[in-house]
mmCIF file of C-alpha atoms in Angstrom:
data_model
loop_
_atom_site.group_PDB
_atom_site.id
_atom_site.type_symbol
_atom_site.label_atom_id
_atom_site.label_comp_id
_atom_site.label_asym_id
_atom_site.label_seq_id
_atom_site.Cartn_x
_atom_site.Cartn_y
_atom_site.Cartn_z
ATOM 1 C CA UNK A 1 25.187 -56.391 39.693
ATOM 2 C CA UNK A 2 25.559 -53.603 42.311
ATOM 3 C CA UNK A 3 28.153 -51.125 41.835
ATOM 4 C CA UNK A 4 31.014 -50.899 44.282
ATOM 5 C CA UNK A 5 31.220 -48.335 47.154
ATOM 6 C CA UNK A 6 34.230 -46.266 46.336
ATOM 7 C CA UNK A 7 35.996 -43.480 48.129
ATOM 8 C CA UNK A 8 34.230 -40.961 46.295
ATOM 9 C CA UNK A 9 30.947 -42.135 47.639
ATOM 10 C CA UNK A 10 32.286 -42.286 51.068
ATOM 11 C CA UNK A 11 33.585 -38.682 50.898
ATOM 12 C CA UNK A 12 30.082 -37.441 49.518
ATOM 13 C CA UNK A 13 28.173 -39.262 52.599
ATOM 14 C CA UNK A 14 30.524 -37.784 55.192
ATOM 15 C CA UNK A 15 30.446 -34.124 53.741
ATOM 16 C CA UNK A 16 26.587 -34.088 53.286
ATOM 17 C CA UNK A 17 25.998 -35.905 56.612
ATOM 18 C CA UNK A 18 27.779 -33.100 58.192
ATOM 19 C CA UNK A 19 25.967 -30.376 56.147
ATOM 20 C CA UNK A 20 23.027 -32.139 57.893
ATOM 21 C CA UNK A 21 21.536 -33.697 54.974
ATOM 22 C CA UNK A 22 18.831 -36.650 55.405
ATOM 23 C CA UNK A 23 20.127 -39.939 54.366
ATOM 24 C CA UNK A 24 17.523 -40.052 51.396
ATOM 25 C CA UNK A 25 18.765 -36.535 50.379
ATOM 26 C CA UNK A 26 22.106 -37.980 50.397
ATOM 27 C CA UNK A 27 20.948 -40.988 48.378
ATOM 28 C CA UNK A 28 19.190 -38.924 45.641
ATOM 29 C CA UNK A 29 22.358 -36.692 45.373
ATOM 30 C CA UNK A 30 25.022 -39.696 45.027
ATOM 31 C CA UNK A 31 22.414 -41.463 42.869
ATOM 32 C CA UNK A 32 22.761 -44.627 45.186
ATOM 33 C CA UNK A 33 20.107 -46.449 47.492
ATOM 34 C CA UNK A 34 19.215 -45.472 51.057
ATOM 35 C CA UNK A 35 20.313 -48.672 52.255
ATOM 36 C CA UNK A 36 23.876 -48.238 50.613
ATOM 37 C CA UNK A 37 23.998 -44.763 52.275
ATOM 38 C CA UNK A 38 22.918 -46.339 55.633
ATOM 39 C CA UNK A 39 25.662 -48.803 54.991
ATOM 40 C CA UNK A 40 28.335 -46.116 54.355
ATOM 41 C CA UNK A 41 27.376 -44.014 57.230
ATOM 42 C CA UNK A 42 28.008 -47.322 59.494
ATOM 43 C CA UNK A 43 31.375 -47.606 58.097
ATOM 44 C CA UNK A 44 32.140 -44.081 59.045
ATOM 45 C CA UNK A 45 30.728 -44.179 62.282
ATOM 46 C CA UNK A 46 27.983 -41.692 61.469
ATOM 47 C CA UNK A 47 24.045 -41.971 62.395
ATOM 48 C CA UNK A 48 21.052 -40.521 60.719
ATOM 49 C CA UNK A 49 19.386 -41.244 64.125
ATOM 50 C CA UNK A 50 17.294 -38.118 64.475
ATOM 51 C CA UNK A 51 15.421 -39.073 67.901
ATOM 52 C CA UNK A 52 16.587 -36.073 69.865
ATOM 53 C CA UNK A 53 15.775 -33.584 67.044
ATOM 54 C CA UNK A 54 12.379 -35.297 66.611
ATOM 55 C CA UNK A 55 11.750 -35.392 70.446
ATOM 56 C CA UNK A 56 12.427 -31.678 70.517
ATOM 57 C CA UNK A 57 10.274 -30.648 67.718
ATOM 58 C CA UNK A 58 7.108 -32.816 69.104
ATOM 59 C CA UNK A 59 7.736 -31.249 72.627
ATOM 60 C CA UNK A 60 7.618 -27.529 71.180
ATOM 61 C CA UNK A 61 4.578 -28.704 69.004
ATOM 62 C CA UNK A 62 2.545 -30.138 72.190
ATOM 63 C CA UNK A 63 3.703 -26.901 73.895
ATOM 64 C CA UNK A 64 2.172 -24.553 71.151
ATOM 65 C CA UNK A 65 -0.785 -26.770 71.037
ATOM 66 C CA UNK A 66 -1.302 -26.464 74.891
ATOM 67 C CA UNK A 67 -1.030 -22.747 74.600
ATOM 68 C CA UNK A 68 -3.408 -22.775 71.905
ATOM 69 C CA UNK A 69 -5.747 -24.694 73.586
ATOM 70 C CA UNK A 70 -5.658 -22.307 76.750
ATOM 71 C CA UNK A 71 -6.380 -19.377 74.695
ATOM 72 C CA UNK A 72 -9.195 -20.738 73.124
ATOM 73 C CA UNK A 73 -10.511 -21.935 76.427
ATOM 74 C CA UNK A 74 -10.274 -18.685 77.907
ATOM 75 C CA UNK A 75 -12.277 -17.288 74.808
ATOM 76 C CA UNK A 76 -14.993 -19.986 75.384
ATOM 77 C CA UNK A 77 -14.963 -18.707 79.022
ATOM 78 C CA UNK A 78 -15.397 -14.865 77.990
ATOM 79 C CA UNK A 79 -18.396 -16.152 75.647
ATOM 80 C CA UNK A 80 -19.733 -17.903 78.542
ATOM 81 C CA UNK A 81 -19.674 -14.800 80.607
ATOM 82 C CA UNK A 82 -20.992 -12.412 78.075
ATOM 83 C CA UNK A 83 -23.957 -14.828 77.655
ATOM 84 C CA UNK A 84 -24.541 -14.893 81.637
ATOM 85 C CA UNK A 85 -24.898 -10.994 81.485
ATOM 86 C CA UNK A 86 -27.411 -11.417 78.881
ATOM 87 C CA UNK A 87 -29.574 -13.253 81.132
ATOM 88 C CA UNK A 88 -30.147 -10.464 83.249
ATOM 89 C CA UNK A 89 -30.192 -7.729 80.461
ATOM 90 C CA UNK A 90 -33.094 -6.019 79.021
ATOM 91 C CA UNK A 91 -33.867 -7.495 75.465
ATOM 92 C CA UNK A 92 -35.294 -6.088 72.243
ATOM 93 C CA UNK A 93 -37.545 -7.767 70.502
ATOM 94 C CA UNK A 94 -38.891 -6.955 67.131
ATOM 95 C CA UNK A 95 -40.865 -8.338 64.071
ATOM 96 C CA UNK A 96 -41.639 -7.179 60.669
ATOM 97 C CA UNK A 97 -44.678 -8.324 59.044
ATOM 98 C CA UNK A 98 -48.633 -8.440 58.729
ATOM 99 C CA UNK A 99 -50.562 -7.018 55.927
ATOM 100 C CA UNK A 100 -49.221 -3.855 56.077
ATOM 101 C CA UNK A 101 -45.350 -5.039 56.449
ATOM 102 C CA UNK A 102 -45.087 -3.116 59.574
ATOM 103 C CA UNK A 103 -42.069 -2.747 61.611
ATOM 104 C CA UNK A 104 -42.392 -3.177 65.375
ATOM 105 C CA UNK A 105 -40.202 -3.451 68.251
ATOM 106 C CA UNK A 106 -40.369 -3.735 72.088
ATOM 107 C CA UNK A 107 -37.755 -3.899 74.925
ATOM 108 C CA UNK A 108 -38.298 -6.659 77.167
ATOM 109 C CA UNK A 109 -36.850 -6.402 80.919
ATOM 110 C CA UNK A 110 -35.518 -9.982 80.611
ATOM 111 C CA UNK A 111 -35.237 -12.228 77.826
ATOM 112 C CA UNK A 112 -38.273 -14.654 77.240
ATOM 113 C CA UNK A 113 -38.277 -18.035 78.783
ATOM 114 C CA UNK A 114 -37.165 -19.880 75.278
ATOM 115 C CA UNK A 115 -34.498 -17.312 74.754
ATOM 116 C CA UNK A 116 -32.985 -17.687 78.489
ATOM 117 C CA UNK A 117 -32.901 -21.548 77.871
ATOM 118 C CA UNK A 118 -30.833 -21.098 74.539
ATOM 119 C CA UNK A 119 -28.669 -18.460 76.575
ATOM 120 C CA UNK A 120 -28.304 -21.132 79.287
ATOM 121 C CA UNK A 121 -27.428 -23.761 76.830
ATOM 122 C CA UNK A 122 -24.956 -21.531 75.127
ATOM 123 C CA UNK A 123 -23.457 -20.833 78.540
ATOM 124 C CA UNK A 124 -23.049 -24.432 79.495
ATOM 125 C CA UNK A 125 -21.721 -25.668 76.167
ATOM 126 C CA UNK A 126 -18.898 -22.662 76.672
ATOM 127 C CA UNK A 127 -17.969 -23.856 80.052
ATOM 128 C CA UNK A 128 -17.906 -27.715 79.189
ATOM 129 C CA UNK A 129 -15.666 -27.158 76.116
ATOM 130 C CA UNK A 130 -13.515 -24.885 77.916
ATOM 131 C CA UNK A 131 -13.142 -27.459 80.887
ATOM 132 C CA UNK A 132 -12.231 -29.967 78.583
ATOM 133 C CA UNK A 133 -9.827 -28.208 76.708
ATOM 134 C CA UNK A 134 -8.027 -27.121 79.928
ATOM 135 C CA UNK A 135 -9.309 -29.018 82.891
ATOM 136 C CA UNK A 136 -9.083 -27.211 86.441
ATOM 137 C CA UNK A 137 -6.286 -27.785 88.560
ATOM 138 C CA UNK A 138 -6.663 -29.550 91.450
ATOM 139 C CA UNK A 139 -7.871 -27.212 94.572
ATOM 140 C CA UNK A 140 -5.675 -28.700 97.144
ATOM 141 C CA UNK A 141 -8.267 -30.996 98.537
ATOM 142 C CA UNK A 142 -6.536 -34.166 97.991
ATOM 143 C CA UNK A 143 -3.263 -32.772 99.756
ATOM 144 C CA UNK A 144 -5.636 -31.902 102.710
ATOM 145 C CA UNK A 145 -6.953 -35.327 102.702
ATOM 146 C CA UNK A 146 -3.263 -36.673 102.642
ATOM 147 C CA UNK A 147 -2.309 -34.404 105.598
ATOM 148 C CA UNK A 148 -5.435 -35.727 107.537
ATOM 149 C CA UNK A 149 -4.672 -39.282 106.740
ATOM 150 C CA UNK A 150 -0.942 -38.718 107.872
ATOM 151 C CA UNK A 151 -2.235 -36.969 111.132
ATOM 152 C CA UNK A 152 -4.515 -40.157 111.734
ATOM 153 C CA UNK A 153 -1.612 -42.445 111.005
ATOM 154 C CA UNK A 154 0.512 -40.761 113.442
ATOM 155 C CA UNK A 155 -1.976 -40.582 116.223
ATOM 156 C CA UNK A 156 -2.830 -44.460 115.589
ATOM 157 C CA UNK A 157 1.107 -44.904 115.982
ATOM 158 C CA UNK A 158 1.444 -43.026 119.131
ATOM 159 C CA UNK A 159 -1.783 -44.569 120.889
ATOM 160 C CA UNK A 160 -0.120 -48.012 119.945
ATOM 161 C CA UNK A 161 3.209 -47.078 121.460
ATOM 162 C CA UNK A 162 1.778 -45.936 124.512
ATOM 163 C CA UNK A 163 -0.901 -48.549 124.997
ATOM 164 C CA UNK A 164 0.812 -51.627 123.439
ATOM 165 C CA UNK A 165 -1.367 -51.851 120.351
ATOM 166 C CA UNK A 166 -3.814 -49.938 118.203
ATOM 167 C CA UNK A 167 -6.984 -49.136 119.420
ATOM 168 C CA UNK A 168 -10.259 -51.865 118.890
ATOM 169 C CA UNK A 169 -11.443 -49.888 115.789
ATOM 170 C CA UNK A 170 -8.201 -49.972 114.317
ATOM 171 C CA UNK A 171 -7.031 -53.624 114.334
ATOM 172 C CA UNK A 172 -7.277 -55.033 110.901
ATOM 173 C CA UNK A 173 -8.565 -58.495 109.945
ATOM 174 C CA UNK A 174 -5.251 -59.954 109.835
ATOM 175 C CA UNK A 175 -4.086 -58.678 113.161
ATOM 176 C CA UNK A 176 -7.427 -59.991 114.571
ATOM 177 C CA UNK A 177 -6.472 -63.314 113.374
ATOM 178 C CA UNK A 178 -3.064 -63.224 114.615
ATOM 179 C CA UNK A 179 -4.334 -62.392 118.078
ATOM 180 C CA UNK A 180 -6.944 -65.312 117.964
ATOM 181 C CA UNK A 181 -4.096 -67.618 116.905
ATOM 182 C CA UNK A 182 -1.851 -66.571 119.954
ATOM 183 C CA UNK A 183 -4.561 -67.171 122.706
#
């Protein structure tokens, strides 16, 4: 049979709750089950709901991750730019070998085509990953399109007011069906 809840348990729960202890920590401290601690807390009008704290911590964590992603995206963009500079830079080629194990080097004005392909691949990968980490913001084109749409709608309303209806090319199928029914 379960041990009855006494004033000592209630006082301990109230004190530890005020100290910010979790339900499970209190249960271990007073050697009672977590459900008993929840029952005592409910009787005392206390709650272990930490949704606000968890939400705040989650928001902070998300903000930290967003900042880290942005910093890493910037690093990837820097890599892409450095690699792009290498496409046009003189390149040192060397070899070590032959029967005499001789070292030879040559500086080419530009990287050879295979190296240029590899550099382009590195640039493309770095830029692609950078854009996935931090997608570009809208350049305002959508806003411009909505302004033009609003302007066209305003002109169509003005025309309709002056001429008693929309221009023929602006008549919708629903309006045309209504007009046919009136005739």
